Coordinates of C-alpha atoms in Angstrom, one line a residue:
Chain A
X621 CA 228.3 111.0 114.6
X622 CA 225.6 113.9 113.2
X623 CA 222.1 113.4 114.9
X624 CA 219.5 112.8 111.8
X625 CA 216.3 113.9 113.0
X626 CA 213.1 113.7 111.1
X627 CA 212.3 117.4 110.7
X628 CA 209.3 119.5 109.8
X629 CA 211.0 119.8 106.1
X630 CA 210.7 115.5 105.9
X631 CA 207.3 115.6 108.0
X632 CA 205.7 118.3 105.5
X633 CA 206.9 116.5 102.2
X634 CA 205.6 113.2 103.3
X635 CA 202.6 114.6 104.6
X636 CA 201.7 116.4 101.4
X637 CA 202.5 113.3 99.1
X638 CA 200.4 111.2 101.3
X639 CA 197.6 113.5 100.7
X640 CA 197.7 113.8 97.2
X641 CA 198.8 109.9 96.0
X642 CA 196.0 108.6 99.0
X643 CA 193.6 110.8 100.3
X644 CA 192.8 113.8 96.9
X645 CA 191.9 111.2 94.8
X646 CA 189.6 109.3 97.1
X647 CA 187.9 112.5 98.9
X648 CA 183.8 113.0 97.2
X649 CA 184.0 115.3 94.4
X650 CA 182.4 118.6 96.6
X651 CA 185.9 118.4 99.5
X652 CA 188.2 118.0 96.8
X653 CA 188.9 121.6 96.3
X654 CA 189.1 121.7 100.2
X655 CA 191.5 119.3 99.7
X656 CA 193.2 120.5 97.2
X657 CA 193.9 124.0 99.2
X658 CA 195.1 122.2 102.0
X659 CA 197.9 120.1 100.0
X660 CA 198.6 123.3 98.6
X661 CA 198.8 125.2 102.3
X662 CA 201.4 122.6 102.7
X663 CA 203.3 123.1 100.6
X664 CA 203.6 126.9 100.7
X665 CA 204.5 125.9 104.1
X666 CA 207.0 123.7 103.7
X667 CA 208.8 126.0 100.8
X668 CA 208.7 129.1 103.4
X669 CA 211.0 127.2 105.9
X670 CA 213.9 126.7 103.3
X671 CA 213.4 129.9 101.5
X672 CA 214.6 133.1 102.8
X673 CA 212.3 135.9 101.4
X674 CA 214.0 138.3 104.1
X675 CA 217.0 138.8 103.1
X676 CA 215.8 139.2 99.0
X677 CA 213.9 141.8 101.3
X678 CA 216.9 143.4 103.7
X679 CA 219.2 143.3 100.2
X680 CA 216.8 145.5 98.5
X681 CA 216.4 147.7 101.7
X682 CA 220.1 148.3 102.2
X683 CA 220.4 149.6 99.0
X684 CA 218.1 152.4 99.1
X685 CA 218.6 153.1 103.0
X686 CA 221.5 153.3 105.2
X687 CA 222.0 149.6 106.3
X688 CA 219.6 148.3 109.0
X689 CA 217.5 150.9 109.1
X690 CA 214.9 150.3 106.0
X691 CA 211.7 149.2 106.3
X692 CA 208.9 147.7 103.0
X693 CA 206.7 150.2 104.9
X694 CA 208.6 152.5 104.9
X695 CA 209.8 151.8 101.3
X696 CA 206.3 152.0 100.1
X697 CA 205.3 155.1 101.9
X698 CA 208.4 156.8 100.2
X699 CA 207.0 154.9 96.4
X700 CA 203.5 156.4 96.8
X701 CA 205.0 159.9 97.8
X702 CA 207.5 160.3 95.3
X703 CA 210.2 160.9 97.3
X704 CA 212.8 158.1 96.8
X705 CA 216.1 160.1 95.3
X706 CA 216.3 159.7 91.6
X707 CA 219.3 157.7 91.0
X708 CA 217.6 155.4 93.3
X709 CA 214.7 155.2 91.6
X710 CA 216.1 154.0 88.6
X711 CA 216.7 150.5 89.1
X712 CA 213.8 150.3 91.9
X713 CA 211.6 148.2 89.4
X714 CA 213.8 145.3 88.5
X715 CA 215.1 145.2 92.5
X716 CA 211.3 145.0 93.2
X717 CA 211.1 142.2 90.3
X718 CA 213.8 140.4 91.9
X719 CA 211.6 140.6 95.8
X720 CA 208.5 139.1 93.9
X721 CA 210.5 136.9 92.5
X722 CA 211.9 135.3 96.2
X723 CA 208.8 135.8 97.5
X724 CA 206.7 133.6 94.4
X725 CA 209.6 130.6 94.6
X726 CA 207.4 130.2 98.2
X727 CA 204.3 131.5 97.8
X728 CA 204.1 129.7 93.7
X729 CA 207.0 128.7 92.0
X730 CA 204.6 127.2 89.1
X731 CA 203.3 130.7 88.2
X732 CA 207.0 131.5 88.2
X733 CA 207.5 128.6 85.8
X734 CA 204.7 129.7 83.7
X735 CA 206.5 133.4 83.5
X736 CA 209.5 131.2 82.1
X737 CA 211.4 131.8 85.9
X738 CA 212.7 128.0 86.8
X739 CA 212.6 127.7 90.6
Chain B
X540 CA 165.9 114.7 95.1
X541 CA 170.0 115.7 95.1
X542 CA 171.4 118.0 97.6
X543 CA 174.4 119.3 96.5
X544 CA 176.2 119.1 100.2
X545 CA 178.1 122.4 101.7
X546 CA 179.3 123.7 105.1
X547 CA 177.2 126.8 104.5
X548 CA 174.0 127.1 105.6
X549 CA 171.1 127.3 103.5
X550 CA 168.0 129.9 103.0
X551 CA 165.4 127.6 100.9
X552 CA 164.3 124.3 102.6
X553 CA 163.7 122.2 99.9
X554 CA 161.1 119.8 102.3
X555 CA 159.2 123.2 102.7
X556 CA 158.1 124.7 99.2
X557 CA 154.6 126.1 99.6
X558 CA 155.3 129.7 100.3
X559 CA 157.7 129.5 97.0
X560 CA 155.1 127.6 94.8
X561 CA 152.5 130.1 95.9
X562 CA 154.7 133.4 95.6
X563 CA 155.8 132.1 92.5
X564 CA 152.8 131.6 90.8
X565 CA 151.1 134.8 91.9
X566 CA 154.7 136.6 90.5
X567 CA 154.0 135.0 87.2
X568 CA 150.3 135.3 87.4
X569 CA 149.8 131.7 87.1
X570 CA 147.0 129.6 88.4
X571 CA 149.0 126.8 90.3
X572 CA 152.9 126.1 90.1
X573 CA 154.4 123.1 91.4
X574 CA 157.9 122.6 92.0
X575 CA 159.6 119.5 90.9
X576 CA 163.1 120.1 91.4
X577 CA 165.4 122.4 94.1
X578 CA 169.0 122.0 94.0
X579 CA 171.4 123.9 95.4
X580 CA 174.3 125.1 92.6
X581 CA 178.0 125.3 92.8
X582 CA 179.8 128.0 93.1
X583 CA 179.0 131.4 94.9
X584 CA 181.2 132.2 97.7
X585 CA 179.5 135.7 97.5
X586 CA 175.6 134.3 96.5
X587 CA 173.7 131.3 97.0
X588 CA 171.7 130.1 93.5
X589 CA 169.2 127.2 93.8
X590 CA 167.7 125.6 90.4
X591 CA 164.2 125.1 90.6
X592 CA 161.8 123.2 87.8
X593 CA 158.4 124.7 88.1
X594 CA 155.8 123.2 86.7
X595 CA 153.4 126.4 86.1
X596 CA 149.7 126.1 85.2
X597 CA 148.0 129.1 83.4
X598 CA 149.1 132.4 82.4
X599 CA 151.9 133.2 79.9
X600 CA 154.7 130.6 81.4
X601 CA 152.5 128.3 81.2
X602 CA 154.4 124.5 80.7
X603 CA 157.8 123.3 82.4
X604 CA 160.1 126.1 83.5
X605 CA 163.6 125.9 84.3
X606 CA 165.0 128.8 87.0
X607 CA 167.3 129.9 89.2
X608 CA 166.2 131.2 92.0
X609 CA 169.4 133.6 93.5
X610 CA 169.9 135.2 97.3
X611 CA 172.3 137.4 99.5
X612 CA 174.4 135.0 100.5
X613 CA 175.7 135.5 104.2
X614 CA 179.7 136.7 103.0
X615 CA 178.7 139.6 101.1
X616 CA 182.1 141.2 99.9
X617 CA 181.7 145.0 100.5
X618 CA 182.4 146.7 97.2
X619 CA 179.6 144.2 95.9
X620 CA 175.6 145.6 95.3
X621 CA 173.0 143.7 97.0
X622 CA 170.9 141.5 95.4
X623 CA 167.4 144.0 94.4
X624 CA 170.4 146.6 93.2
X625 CA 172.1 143.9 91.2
X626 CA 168.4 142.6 89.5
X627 CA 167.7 146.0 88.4
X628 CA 171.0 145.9 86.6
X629 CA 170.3 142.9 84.9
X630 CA 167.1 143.8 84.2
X631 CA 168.2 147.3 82.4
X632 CA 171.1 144.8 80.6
X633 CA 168.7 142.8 79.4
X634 CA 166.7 145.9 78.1
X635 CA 170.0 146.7 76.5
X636 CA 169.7 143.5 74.1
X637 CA 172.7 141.9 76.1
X638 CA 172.1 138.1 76.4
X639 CA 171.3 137.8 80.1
X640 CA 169.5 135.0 81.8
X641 CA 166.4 136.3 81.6
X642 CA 164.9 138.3 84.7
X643 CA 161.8 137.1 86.0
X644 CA 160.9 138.1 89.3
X645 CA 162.0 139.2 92.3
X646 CA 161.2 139.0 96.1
X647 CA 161.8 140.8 99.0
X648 CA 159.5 139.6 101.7
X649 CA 162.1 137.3 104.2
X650 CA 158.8 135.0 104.9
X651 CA 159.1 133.1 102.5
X652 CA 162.2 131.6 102.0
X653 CA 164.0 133.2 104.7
X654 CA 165.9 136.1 102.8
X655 CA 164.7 138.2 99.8
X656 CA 165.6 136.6 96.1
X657 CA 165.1 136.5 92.7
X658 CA 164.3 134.0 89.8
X659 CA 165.7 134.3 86.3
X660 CA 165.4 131.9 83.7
X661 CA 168.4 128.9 83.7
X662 CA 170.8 129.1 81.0
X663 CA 172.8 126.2 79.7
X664 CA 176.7 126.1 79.7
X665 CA 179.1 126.2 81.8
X666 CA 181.0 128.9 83.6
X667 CA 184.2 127.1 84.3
X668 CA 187.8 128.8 83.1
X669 CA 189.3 126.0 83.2
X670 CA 186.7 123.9 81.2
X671 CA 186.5 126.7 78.8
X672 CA 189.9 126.7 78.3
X673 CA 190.9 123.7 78.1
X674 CA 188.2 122.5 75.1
X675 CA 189.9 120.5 72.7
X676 CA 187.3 122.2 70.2
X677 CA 188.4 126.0 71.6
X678 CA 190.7 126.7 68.4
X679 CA 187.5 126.1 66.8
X680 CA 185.0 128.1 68.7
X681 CA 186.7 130.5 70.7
X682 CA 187.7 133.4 68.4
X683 CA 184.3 133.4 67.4
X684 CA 183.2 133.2 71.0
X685 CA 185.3 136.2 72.0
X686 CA 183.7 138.0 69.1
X687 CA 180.5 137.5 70.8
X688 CA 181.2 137.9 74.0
X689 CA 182.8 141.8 72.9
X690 CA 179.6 142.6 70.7
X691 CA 177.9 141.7 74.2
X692 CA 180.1 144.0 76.0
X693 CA 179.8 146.8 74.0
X694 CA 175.8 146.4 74.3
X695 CA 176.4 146.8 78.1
X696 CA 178.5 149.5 77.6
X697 CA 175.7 151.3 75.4
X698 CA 174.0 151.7 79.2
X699 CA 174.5 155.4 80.4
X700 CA 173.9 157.5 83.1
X701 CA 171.5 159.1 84.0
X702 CA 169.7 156.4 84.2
X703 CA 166.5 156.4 86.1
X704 CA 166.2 152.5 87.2
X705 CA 170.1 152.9 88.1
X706 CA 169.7 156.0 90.0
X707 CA 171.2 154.0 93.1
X708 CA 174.6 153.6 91.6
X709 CA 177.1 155.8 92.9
X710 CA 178.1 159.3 91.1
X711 CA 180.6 158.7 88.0
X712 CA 183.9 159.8 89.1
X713 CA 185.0 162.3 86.8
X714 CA 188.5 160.8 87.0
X715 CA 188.3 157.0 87.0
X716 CA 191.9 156.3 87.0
X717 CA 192.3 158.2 90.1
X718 CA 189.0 157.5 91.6
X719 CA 190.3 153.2 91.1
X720 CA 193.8 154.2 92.3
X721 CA 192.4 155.9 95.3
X722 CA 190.7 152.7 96.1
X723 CA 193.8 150.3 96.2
X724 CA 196.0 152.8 98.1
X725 CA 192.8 152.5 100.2
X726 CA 193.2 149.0 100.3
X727 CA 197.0 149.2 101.3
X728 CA 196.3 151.2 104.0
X729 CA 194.2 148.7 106.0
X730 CA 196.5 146.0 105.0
X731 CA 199.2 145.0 107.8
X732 CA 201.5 143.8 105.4
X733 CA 203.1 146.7 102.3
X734 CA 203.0 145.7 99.3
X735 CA 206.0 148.2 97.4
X736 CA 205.4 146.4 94.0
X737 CA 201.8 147.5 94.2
X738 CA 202.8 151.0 95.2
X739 CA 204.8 151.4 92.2
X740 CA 202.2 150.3 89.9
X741 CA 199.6 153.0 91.3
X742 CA 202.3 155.3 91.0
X743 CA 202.9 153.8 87.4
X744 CA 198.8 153.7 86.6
X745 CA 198.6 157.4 87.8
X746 CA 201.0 159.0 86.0
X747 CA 200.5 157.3 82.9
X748 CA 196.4 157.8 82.8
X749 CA 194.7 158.1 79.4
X750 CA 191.9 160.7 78.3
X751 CA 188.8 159.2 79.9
X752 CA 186.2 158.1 77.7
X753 CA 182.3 158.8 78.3
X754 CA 181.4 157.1 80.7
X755 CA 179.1 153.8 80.8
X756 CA 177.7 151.1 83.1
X757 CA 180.7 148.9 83.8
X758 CA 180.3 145.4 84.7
X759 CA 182.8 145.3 87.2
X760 CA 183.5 141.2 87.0
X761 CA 183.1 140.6 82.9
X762 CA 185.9 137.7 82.6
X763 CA 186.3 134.5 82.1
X764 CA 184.6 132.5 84.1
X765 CA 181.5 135.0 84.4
X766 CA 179.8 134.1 81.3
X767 CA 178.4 130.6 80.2
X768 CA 179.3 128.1 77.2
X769 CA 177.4 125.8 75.8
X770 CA 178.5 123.5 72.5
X771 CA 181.2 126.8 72.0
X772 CA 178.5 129.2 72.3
X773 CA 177.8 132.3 74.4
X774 CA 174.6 131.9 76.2
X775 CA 174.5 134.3 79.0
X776 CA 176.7 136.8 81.2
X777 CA 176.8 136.4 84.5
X778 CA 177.3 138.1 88.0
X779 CA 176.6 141.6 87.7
X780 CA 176.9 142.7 91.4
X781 CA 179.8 144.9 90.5
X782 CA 178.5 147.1 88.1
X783 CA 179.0 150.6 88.4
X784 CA 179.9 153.8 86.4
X785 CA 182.7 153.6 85.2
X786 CA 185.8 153.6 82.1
X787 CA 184.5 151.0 79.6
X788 CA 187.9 150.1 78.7
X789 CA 187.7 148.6 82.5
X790 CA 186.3 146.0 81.6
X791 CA 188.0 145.0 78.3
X792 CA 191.2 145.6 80.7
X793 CA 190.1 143.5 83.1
X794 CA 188.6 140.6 80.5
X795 CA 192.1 140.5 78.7
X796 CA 194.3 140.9 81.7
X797 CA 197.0 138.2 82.3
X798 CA 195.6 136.5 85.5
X799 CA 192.4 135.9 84.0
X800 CA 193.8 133.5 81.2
X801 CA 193.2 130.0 83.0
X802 CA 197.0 129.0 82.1
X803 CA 196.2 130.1 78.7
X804 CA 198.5 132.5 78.4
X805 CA 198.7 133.0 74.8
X806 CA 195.7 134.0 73.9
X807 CA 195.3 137.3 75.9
X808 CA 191.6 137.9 75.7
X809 CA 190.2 135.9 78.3
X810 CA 192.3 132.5 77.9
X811 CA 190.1 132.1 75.3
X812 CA 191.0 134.0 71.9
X813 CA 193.1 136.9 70.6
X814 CA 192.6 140.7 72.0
X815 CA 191.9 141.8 68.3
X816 CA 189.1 138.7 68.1
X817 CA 187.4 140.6 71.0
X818 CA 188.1 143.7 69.9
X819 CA 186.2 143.0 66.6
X820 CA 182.7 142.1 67.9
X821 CA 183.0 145.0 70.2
X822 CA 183.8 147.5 67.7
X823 CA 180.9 145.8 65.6
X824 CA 178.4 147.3 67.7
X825 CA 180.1 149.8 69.6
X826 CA 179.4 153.7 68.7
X827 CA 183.2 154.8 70.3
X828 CA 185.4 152.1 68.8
X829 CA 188.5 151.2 71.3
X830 CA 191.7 150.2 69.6
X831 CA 194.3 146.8 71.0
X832 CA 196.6 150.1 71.9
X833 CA 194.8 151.4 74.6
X834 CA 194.0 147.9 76.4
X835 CA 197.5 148.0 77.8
X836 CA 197.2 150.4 80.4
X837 CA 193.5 148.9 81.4
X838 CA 195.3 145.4 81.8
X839 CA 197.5 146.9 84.1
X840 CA 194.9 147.9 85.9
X841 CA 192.9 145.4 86.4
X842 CA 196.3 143.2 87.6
X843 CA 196.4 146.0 90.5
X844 CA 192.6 145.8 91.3
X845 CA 192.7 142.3 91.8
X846 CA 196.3 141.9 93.7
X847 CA 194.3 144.9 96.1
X848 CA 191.4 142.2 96.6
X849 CA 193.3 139.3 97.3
X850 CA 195.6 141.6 99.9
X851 CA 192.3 142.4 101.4
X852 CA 190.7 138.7 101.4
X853 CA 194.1 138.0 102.6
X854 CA 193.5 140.7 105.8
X855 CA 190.3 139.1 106.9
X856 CA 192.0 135.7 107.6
X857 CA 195.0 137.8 108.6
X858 CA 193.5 140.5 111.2
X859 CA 189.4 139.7 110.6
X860 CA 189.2 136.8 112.6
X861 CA 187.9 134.6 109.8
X862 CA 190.0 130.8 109.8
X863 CA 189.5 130.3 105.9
X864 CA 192.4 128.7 104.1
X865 CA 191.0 130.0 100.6
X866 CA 191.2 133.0 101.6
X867 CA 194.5 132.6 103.5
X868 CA 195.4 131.2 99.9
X869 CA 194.1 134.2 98.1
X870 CA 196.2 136.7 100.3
X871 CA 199.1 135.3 98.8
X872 CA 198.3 136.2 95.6
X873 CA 199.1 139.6 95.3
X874 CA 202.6 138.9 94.5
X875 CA 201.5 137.1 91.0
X876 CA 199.9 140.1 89.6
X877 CA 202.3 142.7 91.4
X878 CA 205.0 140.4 88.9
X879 CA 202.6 141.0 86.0
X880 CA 202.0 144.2 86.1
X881 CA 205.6 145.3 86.3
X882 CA 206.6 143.1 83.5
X883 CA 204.0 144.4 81.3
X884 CA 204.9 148.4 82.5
X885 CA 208.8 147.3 81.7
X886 CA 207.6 146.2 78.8
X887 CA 205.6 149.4 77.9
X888 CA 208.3 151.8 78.9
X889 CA 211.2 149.5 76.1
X890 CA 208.2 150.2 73.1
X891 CA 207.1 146.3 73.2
X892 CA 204.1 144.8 73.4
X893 CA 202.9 143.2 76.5
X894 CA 202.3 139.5 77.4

């Protein structure tokens, strides 16, 4: 039989919904917003251990490097100096959408919504 | 009396208001003032403003006055003047005919509250985006509101150097664009993580500058959020602690730009009303008349100047030793107005209008 065991994934949701049903509502008007961020540091949280913004990342990098040897510091060194090869400059501002676009489904997947992106 | 509670700590001990009442009423050549009232307002991460109801006996106030009485606040952010530099910017606004909370004195003797301040006459309204947007009555008031608030604009704008009471202000830059693009690439350099998106939008912003435009006092801040309403009216801008020399189209830019909307996204100017609704009261008073056209590249702008502040609020939690979840929060924001800005250059480059 699989072991079940209540992860940080199960710990985080219930955690967060406690706070917002029990505690947000509650909380004096001046901690709300404190309380508000911290529901909301939670949840980034608990959306950045299922996603996988690095490989959105190492995708984009292997395309405009030989593989494993890109870096985002070195790709934005290259950006500010010009000096990416042409053909590979082309596409470079959709594959960049496409990295904002991992990196928002953790860091705010309702501003995605609100771009019309569904997470 | 109601305190207003906060972690922060405060300048003005509202047990101890002697030294006030007696600075106050010798700054307003009065007799006698009493205070009645000291509360300590929201808002301000960056400056602490108290209201105070003085009661002033003789001279030309004479009657019940309501003030606010502003200091330094303790987390000064660094591009930001100080609070005397700030006054006198107001104070040559308010010169300008622009609809100011009126400046009434200021103070820079540390005995008597405990840091130097000023008082300006209280305004009604609120400041809140998200009230301000979210009026049932804003389909009513708000293109008429954004009219106002770009006639106002363009009166701050009419401010030029040289300017003997703003002598302080930095040299204009004879190249803004680069001048602002040198800045953020500034701010990427100090920042631990790289931001690529943002590169290519400096990039973008660089080679795609405008002619510059003669240059004006900037308010550095003028969006949503920074002005007050009251019943749908405009009744005063506020926070003028960025102003500089600068591009006027920097602040229309910045006023219109996508991540100052407050979830209104439709309505580009502000989250409020239409760009042409603003662009009508400015050009009403305005001597160099800017067209919708050129608020594009401004927009874009100002979605890069701000992703480069929250990367660098996000550094001071990050590497600056300061445990703050907002601005933990606020270092993840860069990637919001990175997305922005490249869908509005995309946009640009295929001959469509942007968002």
């Amino acid at each position: 039989m699989t072991a079940r065991r209540i992860d940080a994934d199960a710990l985080l949701d219930l955690a967060t919904e406690m706070l917002r049903a029990d505690v947000l509502p509650a909380l004096p008007p001046e901690q709300r917003y404190a309380g508000a961020m911290i529901a909301n540091a939670l949840e980034v949280a608990r959306r950045a251990l299922a996603e996988e913004v690095e490989a959105a990342e190492w995708t984009l990098l292997d395309s405009l490097y030989e593989e494993g040897e890109g870096s985002t510091a070195q790709l934005a060194r290259d950006i500010r100096s010009g000096t990416l090869p042409e053909g590979k400059a082309r596409g470079l501002a959709d594959d960049l959408r496409t990295l904002l676009i991992a990196e928002l489904r953790v860091r705010n997947p309702r501003f995605l919504a609100s771009r019309g992106i569904s997470g | 009396m109601t305190m207003a509670s906060s972690s922060r700590s405060r300048t003005l001990d509202p047990a101890n208001l002697d030294p006030l009442q007696r600075w106050l009423a010798r700054a307003v050549e009065a007799d006698r003032v009493e205070i009645t009232r000291a509360d300590l307002l929201s808002g301000g991460a960056v400056q602490e403003n108290w209201r105070i109801d003085a009661s002033i006996h003789g001279g030309s106030r004479a009657g019940q006055n309501a003030l606010v009485l502003r200091t330094d606040a303790i987390a000064r952010l660094p591009m930001s003047l100080d609070r005397p530099r700030e006054f006198a910017c107001i104070k040559a606004a308010h010169s300008a005919g622009v609809l100011v909370a009126e400046p009434i004195a200021e103070c820079a003797d540390k005995t008597v509250i405990g840091a130097p301040f000023t008082v300006q006459r209280l305004l009604s309204g609120t400041a809140q985006g998200r009230r301000i947007t979210r009026d049932p009555k804003l389909g009513e008031f708000g293109p008429a509101l954004a009219r106002e608030i770009g006639a106002q604009l363009a009166r701050i704008h009419t401010i030029r150097p040289p300017h003997e009471a703003l002598a302080f202000l930095t040299r204009p830059e004879p190249d803004a664009v680069a001048a602002a693009v040198a800045e953020m690439r500034g701010a990427l350099d100090k920042a631990t993580e790289p931001r690529p998106a943002l590169e290519c939008v400096l990039s973008w912003l660089l080679a795609h500058k405008p002619a510059p435009r003669p240059v004006s006092l900037v308010h550095g801040d003028f969006r949503t959020g920074n002005y007050l309403v009251d019943g749908g009216r405009l009744t005063g801008i506020l926070d003028w602690e960025f102003c500089h020399w600068g591009d006027p189209r920097e602040d229309l830019g910045w006023f219109c730009a996508r991540c100052w909307r407050f979830g209104n996204d439709a309505l580009a100017a502000g989250g409020i009303a239409t760009r042409a609704d603003l662009l009508d009261g400015y050009n009403s008073v305005s001597d160099a008349p800017i067209a919708e056209s050129e608020l594009a590249f401004w927009e874009i702008l100002g979605a890069a100047r701000w992703a480069a502040i929250a990367l660098l609020q996000g550094q001071r939690f990050l590497t600056g030793g300061e445990r703050s979840l907002e601005l933990a929060l606020t270092g993840l924001m860069p990637a919001e107005m990175e997305f922005d800005a490249l869908e509005a250059i995309t946009a640009l480059e295929a001959g469509r209008p942007i968002a």
